Amino acid sequence: MSKRLKVFKFGGASVKDAAGFKRVAGILAAYKGAPLVIVVSAIGKTTNALEEVVIAHAKQTGDAFEKLEGIKQEHYALAEFLCGQDQELLTSLNDTFVEIEWVLEEKPEDNYDYMYDQIVSVGELLSTRIVAAYLKKTGLDTAWVDARDMVRTDNIFREGWVEWTETEARVKKVMEPLLEANKMVVCQGFIGSTSENFTTTLGREGSDYSAAIFSYCLEAESMTIWKDVPGVLTADPRKFDNVVKLDALSYREAIEMTYYGAKVIHPKTIKPLQNKNIPLFVKSFLDPDSPGTRISSDVEDHYPPMVAIESNQALVYISTRDFSFVAEHHMSYLFQIIADLRLQVNMMQNTAISFAISVNDVDDKVDRFAETIQEQFQARIERNLELITVRHFNRETLNGLRDGKIVMLEERIQGTVQMVVKKVPALSRKEFPTV
Ligand code: ADP
Ligand code: ASP
Ligand code: MG
C-alpha cells in the first residue's frame, strides 16, 4: 500500500454522543480524498452495557431484553438525530439487533466466553454503521467494512490471538481496492473471527490494537489514536493533578508503561507498529491541531518520572505441599498453566519453597489457577491490591506514592520501581493507640 496511508482510531469517548460524532466529522473533513482507514470503538460505555446483557442472559435474571432495549434506544436516537430517516442505516442497525435477540431467545450457551463475544461484538458493528452513514452525509465518500472478514484469530474467545499471515492477506484484499478507489474506509476495532467464522474479541480496550493490525498489514505511514487527553501524560490525569504531557516517547518506553497499566494505549498496540517502524501519534480530539505525543523508534530516552497504576491486582502466594524446592520443574509446570489461562504476571519473587506472583485479577482466572495447581501446591490469594510502576523514579515520587499504603512486594530494576500495595485501613476508634 502507498506510504501515504494513515490509520485513525476513535475510541468510545470520542463518539459518546452527537457532539462527539460532529467533532470526529470535523477532524476528518480535513482529510477528504486522502487515503485513510478509520477504526472505531463502541459508542461511549456500550461495551459495559453489553456485558450486563451477557451476564443477565447467562444467569437468566429475566431482564436481558430490557437491558438490550436501553442500548437500542440510545443507538436509534443517535442515528436518527444525526442521519434522519436513513432507511439503509436503520435497517442495518435493526439487522444487528435481531442477531442478538436470537441469541437471547435461546438457552444460554455452556461456553460463556463464546456467548460473550457473540453479544459484546455488536457494539462496534453498530457504532461503525452510524459513523459511516454520518460521514457520508457530511460529504465524505466512506466504505463500511467488517473486521471479521479480515482479522483472523485463534478460537480463544474474549482474547483472540491474531493469525498474522491470513490476516494480512485478507486486510489487503478487502481494504486496498477501496482505498485505491479513494474511499475513506470505516472499520470496527476490537473484533475478529475464527477460521470457522465465529466472532471473537481481542480483549477489552482492544480497538487500539485493531488499528495497529490494519496499520501493520497496510504498511501505513502513521497511526493516530484520538483521545480525550492532550497525549501521553506522565500519569493518569484522573488519578494525579500535576501531570505533564510527553512530546515524544520511544516504542520501548510506551510498551513498558502500557503493559503495567497506563490505560492510554492498549499494550498490544506497540509491537506491530514497531515491527514496521510506523509512528504512533496520540492526539486530543478536543484540540486536533495540537501536536500530541509521537511514539517512534528515534527518540532519545530522557524522561521525567512516570507512573502507571494497575488496580485489581491479586497476589498469589504459592508453596509446595511436600517441602520440595519450588524451582526447577515446578516452575515450568506453573508457567504452563499461567500461559494456558492467559494470566498476566506483573511481578514475581521466590524463596526455596514458595513463589509469589502479582497478577491482574480478571474474571475467575486467579481462582481457576489456584484450583488447577491445588494438588501439588498450596495457594493463598490476597485481592484488591494495586500495582504501582514508576519509571525513571526519584525519591520524592516514591515517597509520595508510598504514603498511606502498605507495600506488599517491591522490586527495582534499571530505573524502574514496581510495588504491590494495599491501602492502610483507616483506624477505627478502638484501634487508636492509647498512651
Ligand atoms: P478511548 O476513548 O480510546 O477508549 P480511554 O478512556 O480508554 O479512551 O483512554 C483515555 C484515558 O486514559 C484518559 O482519559 C486518561 O484518564 C487515561 N490515562 C491513563 N494513563 C494515562 C496516561 N499516562 N496519559 C494519558 N492518559 C492516561
Ligand atoms: N469497545 C471495546 C471496549 O470497550 C473496545 C475498545 O473500546 O477499545 O473494551
Ligand atoms: Mg478505551
Tab-separated table of C-alpha atoms and ligand atoms in Angstrom:
chain	number	residue	atom	x	y	z
A	1	MET	CA	0.000	0.000	0.000
A	2	SER	CA	1.085	3.536	-0.651
A	3	LYS	CA	3.169	5.074	2.102
A	4	ARG	CA	0.737	7.953	2.423
A	5	LEU	CA	-1.966	5.925	4.127
A	6	LYS	CA	-2.941	6.977	7.639
A	7	VAL	CA	-4.903	4.941	10.155
A	8	PHE	CA	-7.029	6.789	12.723
A	9	LYS	CA	-8.617	5.232	15.769
A	10	PHE	CA	-11.507	6.847	17.580
A	11	GLY	CA	-12.381	5.391	20.979
A	12	GLY	CA	-15.690	5.222	22.808
A	13	ALA	CA	-15.134	8.608	24.461
A	14	SER	CA	-14.826	10.375	21.090
A	15	VAL	CA	-18.198	9.080	19.853
A	16	LYS	CA	-20.142	9.071	23.084
A	17	ASP	CA	-22.816	11.482	21.828
A	18	ALA	CA	-23.933	13.518	18.812
A	19	ALA	CA	-21.485	16.323	19.629
A	20	GLY	CA	-18.700	13.737	19.572
A	21	PHE	CA	-19.732	12.474	16.119
A	22	LYS	CA	-19.752	16.051	14.834
A	23	ARG	CA	-16.291	16.635	16.249
A	24	VAL	CA	-14.996	13.472	14.553
A	25	ALA	CA	-16.515	14.553	11.233
A	26	GLY	CA	-14.865	17.962	11.717
A	27	ILE	CA	-11.452	16.324	12.148
A	28	LEU	CA	-11.965	14.070	9.114
A	29	ALA	CA	-13.153	16.858	6.826
A	30	ALA	CA	-9.524	17.951	6.526
A	31	TYR	CA	-8.630	14.522	5.073
A	32	LYS	CA	-11.201	14.384	2.292
A	33	GLY	CA	-9.795	12.356	-0.599
A	34	ALA	CA	-6.719	11.229	1.372
A	35	PRO	CA	-6.166	7.507	1.917
A	36	LEU	CA	-7.485	6.885	5.400
A	37	VAL	CA	-8.694	3.930	7.454
A	38	ILE	CA	-10.856	4.816	10.447
A	39	VAL	CA	-11.147	2.314	13.255
A	40	VAL	CA	-13.961	2.938	15.706
A	41	SER	CA	-14.887	1.518	19.133
A	42	ALA	CA	-18.361	1.052	20.508
A	43	ILE	CA	-20.189	4.236	21.481
A	44	GLY	CA	-19.397	5.559	24.990
A	45	LYS	CA	-19.906	2.795	27.539
A	46	THR	CA	-21.806	0.417	25.231
A	47	THR	CA	-19.382	-2.470	25.795
A	48	ASN	CA	-20.011	-2.327	29.546
A	49	ALA	CA	-23.763	-2.240	28.905
A	50	LEU	CA	-23.498	-5.255	26.581
A	51	GLU	CA	-21.544	-7.112	29.252
A	52	GLU	CA	-24.546	-6.552	31.513
A	53	VAL	CA	-26.769	-8.154	28.869
A	54	VAL	CA	-24.446	-11.173	28.707
A	55	ILE	CA	-24.487	-11.580	32.494
A	56	ALA	CA	-28.272	-11.239	32.644
A	57	HIS	CA	-28.653	-13.864	29.935
A	58	ALA	CA	-26.096	-16.239	31.487
A	59	LYS	CA	-27.748	-16.003	34.875
A	60	GLN	CA	-31.249	-15.935	33.355
A	61	THR	CA	-32.224	-12.998	35.536
A	62	GLY	CA	-35.073	-12.199	33.168
A	63	ASP	CA	-34.015	-8.666	32.288
A	64	ALA	CA	-31.584	-9.256	29.419
A	65	PHE	CA	-34.069	-7.884	26.840
A	66	GLU	CA	-34.781	-4.867	28.994
A	67	LYS	CA	-31.072	-4.125	29.255
A	68	LEU	CA	-30.711	-4.513	25.490
A	69	GLU	CA	-33.631	-2.137	24.992
A	70	GLY	CA	-31.664	0.702	26.630
A	71	ILE	CA	-28.804	0.142	24.170
A	72	LYS	CA	-31.247	0.043	21.241
A	73	GLN	CA	-32.920	3.297	22.205
A	74	GLU	CA	-29.579	5.050	22.533
A	75	HIS	CA	-28.364	3.898	19.113
A	76	TYR	CA	-31.609	4.627	17.258
A	77	ALA	CA	-31.873	8.066	18.880
A	78	LEU	CA	-28.328	8.910	17.840
A	79	ALA	CA	-28.773	7.524	14.314
A	80	GLU	CA	-31.991	9.485	13.765
A	81	PHE	CA	-30.591	12.661	15.251
A	82	LEU	CA	-27.518	12.525	13.020
A	83	CYS	CA	-28.877	10.959	9.833
A	84	GLY	CA	-32.672	11.370	9.987
A	85	GLN	CA	-34.746	8.577	8.446
A	86	ASP	CA	-31.833	6.932	6.643
A	87	GLN	CA	-33.529	3.603	5.885
A	88	GLU	CA	-30.348	1.820	4.925
A	89	LEU	CA	-28.766	2.744	8.261
A	90	LEU	CA	-31.856	1.928	10.323
A	91	THR	CA	-32.208	-1.448	8.598
A	92	SER	CA	-28.556	-2.300	9.264
A	93	LEU	CA	-28.958	-1.424	12.952
A	94	ASN	CA	-32.129	-3.468	13.129
A	95	ASP	CA	-30.475	-6.491	11.497
A	96	THR	CA	-27.627	-6.321	14.015
A	97	PHE	CA	-30.003	-6.170	16.988
A	98	VAL	CA	-32.085	-9.058	15.629
A	99	GLU	CA	-28.986	-11.253	15.731
A	100	ILE	CA	-28.545	-10.636	19.460
A	101	GLU	CA	-32.227	-11.164	20.092
A	102	TRP	CA	-31.920	-14.611	18.548
A	103	VAL	CA	-29.101	-15.413	20.944
A	104	LEU	CA	-31.147	-14.145	23.898
A	105	GLU	CA	-34.170	-16.225	22.916
A	106	GLU	CA	-32.136	-19.432	23.178
A	107	LYS	CA	-30.902	-21.046	26.389
A	108	PRO	CA	-27.512	-19.603	27.438
A	109	GLU	CA	-24.522	-21.283	25.825
A	110	ASP	CA	-22.334	-23.506	28.009
A	111	ASN	CA	-19.289	-21.708	26.654
A	112	TYR	CA	-19.633	-18.339	28.375
A	113	ASP	CA	-16.703	-16.736	26.567
A	114	TYR	CA	-18.119	-17.721	23.183
A	115	MET	CA	-21.514	-16.281	24.067
A	116	TYR	CA	-19.841	-13.127	25.390
A	117	ASP	CA	-18.112	-12.474	22.073
A	118	GLN	CA	-21.257	-13.048	20.001
A	119	ILE	CA	-23.129	-10.439	22.033
A	120	VAL	CA	-20.493	-7.876	23.007
A	121	SER	CA	-19.048	-7.573	19.488
A	122	VAL	CA	-22.169	-5.819	18.218
A	123	GLY	CA	-21.190	-2.576	19.976
A	124	GLU	CA	-18.569	-1.918	17.299
A	125	LEU	CA	-20.809	-3.145	14.448
A	126	LEU	CA	-23.452	-0.609	15.481
A	127	SER	CA	-21.148	2.355	16.075
A	128	THR	CA	-19.345	1.937	12.743
A	129	ARG	CA	-22.645	1.760	10.859
A	130	ILE	CA	-23.625	5.123	12.305
A	131	VAL	CA	-20.177	6.658	11.749
A	132	ALA	CA	-20.059	5.532	8.107
A	133	ALA	CA	-23.575	6.795	7.373
A	134	TYR	CA	-22.993	10.101	9.116
A	135	LEU	CA	-19.665	10.763	7.391
A	136	LYS	CA	-21.322	10.014	4.072
A	137	LYS	CA	-23.962	12.581	4.920
A	138	THR	CA	-21.265	15.172	5.590
A	139	GLY	CA	-19.911	14.583	2.080
A	140	LEU	CA	-17.148	12.043	2.700
A	141	ASP	CA	-17.054	9.012	0.434
A	142	THR	CA	-16.960	6.220	3.004
A	143	ALA	CA	-16.994	2.445	2.772
A	144	TRP	CA	-18.063	0.317	5.761
A	145	VAL	CA	-16.152	-2.923	6.112
A	146	ASP	CA	-16.489	-5.805	8.538
A	147	ALA	CA	-13.348	-6.522	10.594
A	148	ARG	CA	-14.478	-10.145	10.915
A	149	ASP	CA	-13.774	-10.615	7.204
A	150	MET	CA	-10.173	-9.604	7.819
A	151	VAL	CA	-8.885	-10.129	11.354
A	152	ARG	CA	-8.399	-13.880	11.718
A	153	THR	CA	-7.818	-15.132	15.278
A	154	ASP	CA	-7.438	-18.411	17.120
A	155	ASN	CA	-10.518	-19.691	18.913
A	156	ILE	CA	-9.769	-18.373	22.377
A	157	PHE	CA	-12.872	-16.275	22.844
A	158	ARG	CA	-12.578	-12.918	24.631
A	159	GLU	CA	-8.860	-12.871	23.949
A	160	GLY	CA	-8.321	-13.957	20.385
A	161	TRP	CA	-4.728	-14.072	19.191
A	162	VAL	CA	-4.158	-12.828	15.677
A	163	GLU	CA	-3.087	-15.154	12.906
A	164	TRP	CA	-0.942	-12.707	11.037
A	165	THR	CA	-0.356	-14.255	7.631
A	166	GLU	CA	-4.025	-14.887	6.981
A	167	THR	CA	-4.995	-11.504	8.436
A	168	GLU	CA	-2.501	-9.601	6.315
A	169	ALA	CA	-3.720	-11.225	3.117
A	170	ARG	CA	-7.353	-10.519	3.964
A	171	VAL	CA	-6.799	-6.925	5.042
A	172	LYS	CA	-5.033	-6.207	1.761
A	173	LYS	CA	-7.708	-7.954	-0.273
A	174	VAL	CA	-10.602	-6.091	1.323
A	175	MET	CA	-9.149	-2.678	2.006
A	176	GLU	CA	-6.704	-1.946	-0.785
A	177	PRO	CA	-9.256	-1.784	-3.633
A	178	LEU	CA	-11.449	0.547	-1.567
A	179	LEU	CA	-8.534	2.816	-0.716
A	180	GLU	CA	-7.448	2.829	-4.328
A	181	ALA	CA	-10.976	3.924	-5.253
A	182	ASN	CA	-10.463	6.882	-2.864
A	183	LYS	CA	-12.904	5.631	-0.249
A	184	MET	CA	-12.482	6.503	3.410
A	185	VAL	CA	-12.654	3.058	4.979
A	186	VAL	CA	-14.595	2.705	8.248
A	187	CYS	CA	-13.966	-0.432	10.260
A	188	GLN	CA	-14.631	-1.844	13.747
A	189	GLY	CA	-11.966	-2.148	16.373
A	190	PHE	CA	-11.894	-4.966	18.947
A	191	ILE	CA	-13.391	-7.772	16.843
A	192	GLY	CA	-12.231	-10.561	14.568
A	193	SER	CA	-13.276	-14.092	13.685
A	194	THR	CA	-12.045	-17.660	13.823
A	195	SER	CA	-11.379	-19.899	10.833
A	196	GLU	CA	-14.931	-21.205	11.301
A	197	ASN	CA	-16.279	-17.662	11.121
A	198	PHE	CA	-17.235	-17.349	14.770
A	199	THR	CA	-16.856	-13.827	16.074
A	200	THR	CA	-14.063	-13.244	18.577
A	201	THR	CA	-12.943	-10.209	20.526
A	202	LEU	CA	-9.348	-9.196	21.134
A	203	GLY	CA	-9.635	-8.268	24.824
A	204	ARG	CA	-11.148	-5.207	26.470
A	205	GLU	CA	-9.921	-1.886	25.107
A	206	GLY	CA	-8.616	-3.769	22.081
A	207	SER	CA	-9.549	-1.223	19.391
A	208	ASP	CA	-6.142	0.442	19.570
A	209	TYR	CA	-4.674	-2.967	18.803
A	210	SER	CA	-7.019	-3.425	15.837
A	211	ALA	CA	-5.850	-0.130	14.389
A	212	ALA	CA	-2.247	-1.317	14.781
A	213	ILE	CA	-3.140	-4.566	12.980
A	214	PHE	CA	-4.525	-2.632	9.995
A	215	SER	CA	-1.556	-0.251	10.075
A	216	TYR	CA	0.841	-3.183	10.006
A	217	CYS	CA	-0.942	-5.039	7.234
A	218	LEU	CA	-1.243	-1.956	5.022
A	219	GLU	CA	2.171	-0.544	5.954
A	220	ALA	CA	0.635	2.743	6.960
A	221	GLU	CA	2.648	5.930	7.041
A	222	SER	CA	1.387	6.627	10.573
A	223	MET	CA	-1.326	5.731	13.050
A	224	THR	CA	-3.157	8.202	15.268
A	225	ILE	CA	-5.332	7.491	18.278
A	226	TRP	CA	-7.656	10.327	19.187
A	227	LYS	CA	-8.235	10.697	22.911
A	228	ASP	CA	-9.786	12.988	25.485
A	229	VAL	CA	-6.279	13.855	26.747
A	230	PRO	CA	-3.618	16.010	25.026
A	231	GLY	CA	-1.320	12.999	24.546
A	232	VAL	CA	0.559	10.555	26.730
A	233	LEU	CA	0.958	12.133	30.148
A	234	THR	CA	3.355	11.271	32.968
A	235	ALA	CA	0.419	9.608	34.781
A	236	ASP	CA	-3.346	9.223	34.538
A	237	PRO	CA	-4.865	12.712	34.993
A	238	ARG	CA	-7.865	11.086	36.661
A	239	LYS	CA	-5.564	9.980	39.477
A	240	PHE	CA	-2.924	12.719	39.678
A	241	ASP	CA	-3.078	16.510	39.401
A	242	ASN	CA	0.355	17.640	38.322
A	243	VAL	CA	0.855	15.516	35.223
A	244	VAL	CA	2.892	16.666	32.221
A	245	LYS	CA	2.445	15.802	28.540
A	246	LEU	CA	5.299	13.953	26.843
A	247	ASP	CA	6.054	15.240	23.335
A	248	ALA	CA	7.861	12.094	22.245
A	249	LEU	CA	8.267	8.549	23.525
A	250	SER	CA	10.192	5.547	22.299
A	251	TYR	CA	8.311	2.348	21.472
A	252	ARG	CA	10.153	0.719	24.355
A	253	GLU	CA	9.008	3.302	26.862
A	254	ALA	CA	5.438	3.148	25.593
A	255	ILE	CA	5.273	-0.632	25.782
A	256	GLU	CA	6.701	-0.712	29.311
A	257	MET	CA	4.209	1.874	30.559
A	258	THR	CA	1.146	0.427	28.900
A	259	TYR	CA	1.921	-3.174	29.858
A	260	TYR	CA	1.834	-2.137	33.501
A	261	GLY	CA	-1.422	-0.257	33.328
A	262	ALA	CA	-1.099	3.154	31.626
A	263	LYS	CA	-4.565	2.927	30.148
A	264	VAL	CA	-3.987	5.485	27.411
A	265	ILE	CA	-2.893	2.847	24.843
A	266	HIS	CA	-3.636	-0.878	24.706
A	267	PRO	CA	-0.314	-2.644	25.399
A	268	LYS	CA	-0.526	-4.902	22.338
A	269	THR	CA	-0.639	-1.854	20.046
A	270	ILE	CA	3.063	-1.104	20.043
A	271	LYS	CA	4.599	-4.336	18.710
A	272	PRO	CA	3.049	-4.362	15.218
A	273	LEU	CA	3.902	-0.688	14.792
A	274	GLN	CA	7.475	-1.130	15.993
A	275	ASN	CA	7.925	-4.118	13.697
A	276	LYS	CA	7.225	-1.941	10.666
A	277	ASN	CA	8.599	1.287	12.126
A	278	ILE	CA	5.232	3.062	11.896
A	279	PRO	CA	5.000	6.133	14.166
A	280	LEU	CA	2.053	6.331	16.551
A	281	PHE	CA	0.523	9.688	17.433
A	282	VAL	CA	-1.689	10.164	20.468
A	283	LYS	CA	-3.703	13.324	19.949
A	284	SER	CA	-6.613	15.141	21.517
A	285	PHE	CA	-9.914	15.127	19.671
A	286	LEU	CA	-10.743	18.271	21.655
A	287	ASP	CA	-7.717	20.103	20.261
A	288	PRO	CA	-6.850	18.384	16.978
A	289	ASP	CA	-4.299	20.959	15.859
A	290	SER	CA	-2.003	20.478	18.836
A	291	PRO	CA	0.814	18.011	18.175
A	292	GLY	CA	0.080	15.423	20.879
A	293	THR	CA	2.657	12.708	21.556
A	294	ARG	CA	4.750	10.982	18.907
A	295	ILE	CA	5.802	7.402	19.645
A	296	SER	CA	8.545	6.028	17.434
A	297	SER	CA	11.994	4.481	17.424
A	298	ASP	CA	14.066	7.612	17.028
A	299	VAL	CA	13.604	9.118	20.466
A	300	GLU	CA	16.276	9.901	22.976
A	301	ASP	CA	15.405	8.162	26.196
A	302	HIS	CA	15.375	11.002	28.724
A	303	TYR	CA	12.180	11.100	30.666
A	304	PRO	CA	10.724	12.582	33.815
A	305	PRO	CA	9.298	10.155	36.411
A	306	MET	CA	6.234	8.375	35.022
A	307	VAL	CA	3.647	6.440	36.962
A	308	ALA	CA	1.259	3.711	35.877
A	309	ILE	CA	-1.281	2.236	38.238
A	310	GLU	CA	-2.991	-1.070	37.661
A	311	SER	CA	-5.751	-1.747	40.128
A	312	ASN	CA	-7.362	-5.135	40.650
A	313	GLN	CA	-4.140	-6.899	41.463
A	314	ALA	CA	-4.082	-10.233	43.218
A	315	LEU	CA	-1.016	-11.566	44.996
A	316	VAL	CA	-0.876	-15.322	44.847
A	317	TYR	CA	1.445	-16.994	47.356
A	318	ILE	CA	2.255	-20.465	46.139
A	319	SER	CA	4.085	-23.051	48.233
A	320	THR	CA	4.916	-26.689	47.684
A	321	ARG	CA	2.977	-29.128	49.844
A	322	ASP	CA	5.865	-31.547	50.362
A	323	PHE	CA	8.645	-29.058	51.111
A	324	SER	CA	10.320	-29.690	47.753
A	325	PHE	CA	12.019	-26.668	46.189
A	326	VAL	CA	9.754	-24.521	44.078
A	327	ALA	CA	12.407	-24.110	41.404
A	328	GLU	CA	13.262	-26.414	38.517
A	329	HIS	CA	10.433	-28.479	37.109
A	330	HIS	CA	7.785	-26.823	39.325
A	331	MET	CA	8.413	-23.503	37.609
A	332	SER	CA	7.805	-24.849	34.147
A	333	TYR	CA	4.602	-26.536	35.338
A	334	LEU	CA	3.325	-23.311	36.935
A	335	PHE	CA	4.224	-21.197	33.919
A	336	GLN	CA	2.488	-23.592	31.571
A	337	ILE	CA	-0.747	-23.104	33.496
A	338	ILE	CA	-0.213	-19.349	33.639
A	339	ALA	CA	0.192	-19.372	29.850
A	340	ASP	CA	-2.849	-21.608	29.283
A	341	LEU	CA	-5.028	-19.261	31.341
A	342	ARG	CA	-3.510	-16.181	29.676
A	343	LEU	CA	-2.878	-14.783	33.116
A	344	GLN	CA	-0.795	-11.585	33.121
A	345	VAL	CA	2.028	-11.854	35.654
A	346	ASN	CA	3.334	-8.415	36.589
A	347	MET	CA	5.787	-9.278	39.350
A	348	MET	CA	7.203	-12.416	40.893
A	349	GLN	CA	9.516	-13.414	43.700
A	350	ASN	CA	10.602	-16.779	45.031
A	351	THR	CA	12.160	-18.388	48.112
A	352	ALA	CA	13.220	-22.011	48.480
A	353	ILE	CA	9.763	-23.481	48.846
A	354	SER	CA	7.464	-20.616	47.930
A	355	PHE	CA	6.738	-18.395	44.980
A	356	ALA	CA	4.670	-15.189	44.870
A	357	ILE	CA	3.137	-13.676	41.768
A	358	SER	CA	1.198	-10.475	41.276
A	359	VAL	CA	-1.389	-10.874	38.544
A	360	ASN	CA	-4.263	-8.933	37.023
A	361	ASP	CA	-7.378	-10.224	38.776
A	362	VAL	CA	-9.560	-10.682	35.704
A	363	ASP	CA	-12.781	-12.703	35.797
A	364	ASP	CA	-12.271	-16.024	37.586
A	365	LYS	CA	-8.764	-16.676	36.205
A	366	VAL	CA	-6.993	-16.475	39.566
A	367	ASP	CA	-9.382	-18.952	41.184
A	368	ARG	CA	-9.041	-21.267	38.207
A	369	PHE	CA	-5.272	-21.065	38.562
A	370	ALA	CA	-5.387	-21.940	42.285
A	371	GLU	CA	-7.779	-24.810	41.597
A	372	THR	CA	-5.622	-26.254	38.844
A	373	ILE	CA	-2.440	-26.367	40.927
A	374	GLN	CA	-4.000	-27.393	44.230
A	375	GLU	CA	-2.868	-31.000	44.173
A	376	GLN	CA	0.793	-30.100	44.388
A	377	PHE	CA	0.684	-26.578	45.744
A	378	GLN	CA	-0.970	-24.527	48.387
A	379	ALA	CA	-2.128	-21.156	47.068
A	380	ARG	CA	-3.127	-18.212	49.222
A	381	ILE	CA	-4.698	-15.284	47.400
A	382	GLU	CA	-4.757	-11.665	48.520
A	383	ARG	CA	-7.027	-9.449	46.446
A	384	ASN	CA	-7.909	-5.768	45.928
A	385	LEU	CA	-4.317	-4.623	45.672
A	386	GLU	CA	-2.710	-2.064	43.383
A	387	LEU	CA	0.371	-2.402	41.244
A	388	ILE	CA	2.311	0.847	41.011
A	389	THR	CA	5.020	1.098	38.362
A	390	VAL	CA	7.342	4.099	38.418
A	391	ARG	CA	9.763	4.594	35.565
A	392	HIS	CA	12.721	6.971	35.952
A	393	PHE	CA	11.892	7.371	39.625
A	394	ASN	CA	13.238	9.850	42.127
A	395	ARG	CA	12.919	9.710	45.885
A	396	GLU	CA	10.117	12.293	46.187
A	397	THR	CA	7.898	10.468	43.707
A	398	LEU	CA	8.371	7.175	45.516
A	399	ASN	CA	7.735	8.628	48.951
A	400	GLY	CA	4.583	10.329	47.747
A	401	LEU	CA	3.289	7.107	46.256
A	402	ARG	CA	4.023	5.026	49.342
A	403	ASP	CA	2.183	7.418	51.608
A	404	GLY	CA	-0.836	5.749	53.240
A	405	LYS	CA	-0.013	2.361	51.689
A	406	ILE	CA	1.384	-0.928	52.884
A	407	VAL	CA	3.969	-2.242	50.416
A	408	MET	CA	3.479	-5.988	49.993
A	409	LEU	CA	6.103	-6.622	47.320
A	410	GLU	CA	8.688	-4.319	45.788
A	411	GLU	CA	11.272	-4.626	43.061
A	412	ARG	CA	13.780	-2.283	41.419
A	413	ILE	CA	15.303	-2.856	38.058
A	414	GLN	CA	17.035	-0.356	35.784
A	415	GLY	CA	15.392	2.873	36.855
A	416	THR	CA	12.012	1.211	37.375
A	417	VAL	CA	10.372	0.560	40.711
A	418	GLN	CA	7.357	-1.668	40.975
A	419	MET	CA	5.349	-2.206	44.090
A	420	VAL	CA	2.222	-4.048	45.004
A	421	VAL	CA	0.429	-2.080	47.684
A	422	LYS	CA	-2.671	-2.066	49.763
A	423	LYS	CA	-4.297	0.908	51.374
A	424	VAL	CA	-3.675	1.314	55.085
A	425	PRO	CA	-7.079	0.681	56.609
A	426	ALA	CA	-8.470	3.706	58.408
A	427	LEU	CA	-8.001	3.306	62.136
A	428	SER	CA	-11.206	2.734	63.980
A	429	ARG	CA	-11.827	4.266	67.425
A	430	LYS	CA	-10.824	1.095	69.259
A	431	GLU	CA	-7.590	0.583	67.391
A	432	PHE	CA	-6.296	4.075	68.115
A	433	PRO	CA	-3.105	3.721	70.183
A	434	THR	CA	-3.571	4.806	73.798
A	435	VAL	CA	-0.908	6.333	75.997
B	1	ADP	P1	-10.868	5.559	24.494
B	1	ADP	O1	-11.934	6.546	24.201
B	1	ADP	O2	-9.882	5.437	23.393
B	1	ADP	O3	-11.408	4.231	24.942
B	1	ADP	P2	-9.761	5.638	27.139
B	1	ADP	O4	-10.740	6.243	28.079
B	1	ADP	O5	-9.621	4.154	27.136
B	1	ADP	O6	-10.044	6.172	25.699
B	1	ADP	O7	-8.309	6.243	27.383
B	1	ADP	C1	-8.121	7.596	27.665
B	1	ADP	C2	-7.902	7.781	29.161
B	1	ADP	O8	-6.699	7.143	29.555
B	1	ADP	C3	-7.706	9.203	29.597
B	1	ADP	O9	-8.916	9.875	29.778
B	1	ADP	C4	-6.897	9.054	30.882
B	1	ADP	O10	-7.726	9.175	32.019
B	1	ADP	C5	-6.360	7.636	30.835
B	1	ADP	N1	-4.911	7.557	31.057
B	1	ADP	C6	-4.306	6.639	31.872
B	1	ADP	N2	-2.998	6.801	31.881
B	1	ADP	C7	-2.716	7.852	31.075
B	1	ADP	C8	-1.500	8.487	30.657
B	1	ADP	N3	-0.308	8.104	31.099
B	1	ADP	N4	-1.615	9.516	29.783
B	1	ADP	C9	-2.799	9.912	29.309
B	1	ADP	N5	-3.987	9.348	29.659
B	1	ADP	C10	-3.949	8.336	30.531
B	2	ASP	N1	-15.349	-1.318	22.958
B	2	ASP	C1	-14.284	-2.162	23.473
B	2	ASP	C2	-14.120	-1.921	24.954
B	2	ASP	O1	-14.748	-1.023	25.496
B	2	ASP	C3	-13.001	-2.000	22.744
B	2	ASP	C4	-12.369	-0.626	22.843
B	2	ASP	O2	-13.070	0.343	23.158
B	2	ASP	O3	-11.184	-0.484	22.597
B	2	ASP	O4	-13.388	-2.638	25.581
B	3	MG	MG	-10.958	2.713	25.960
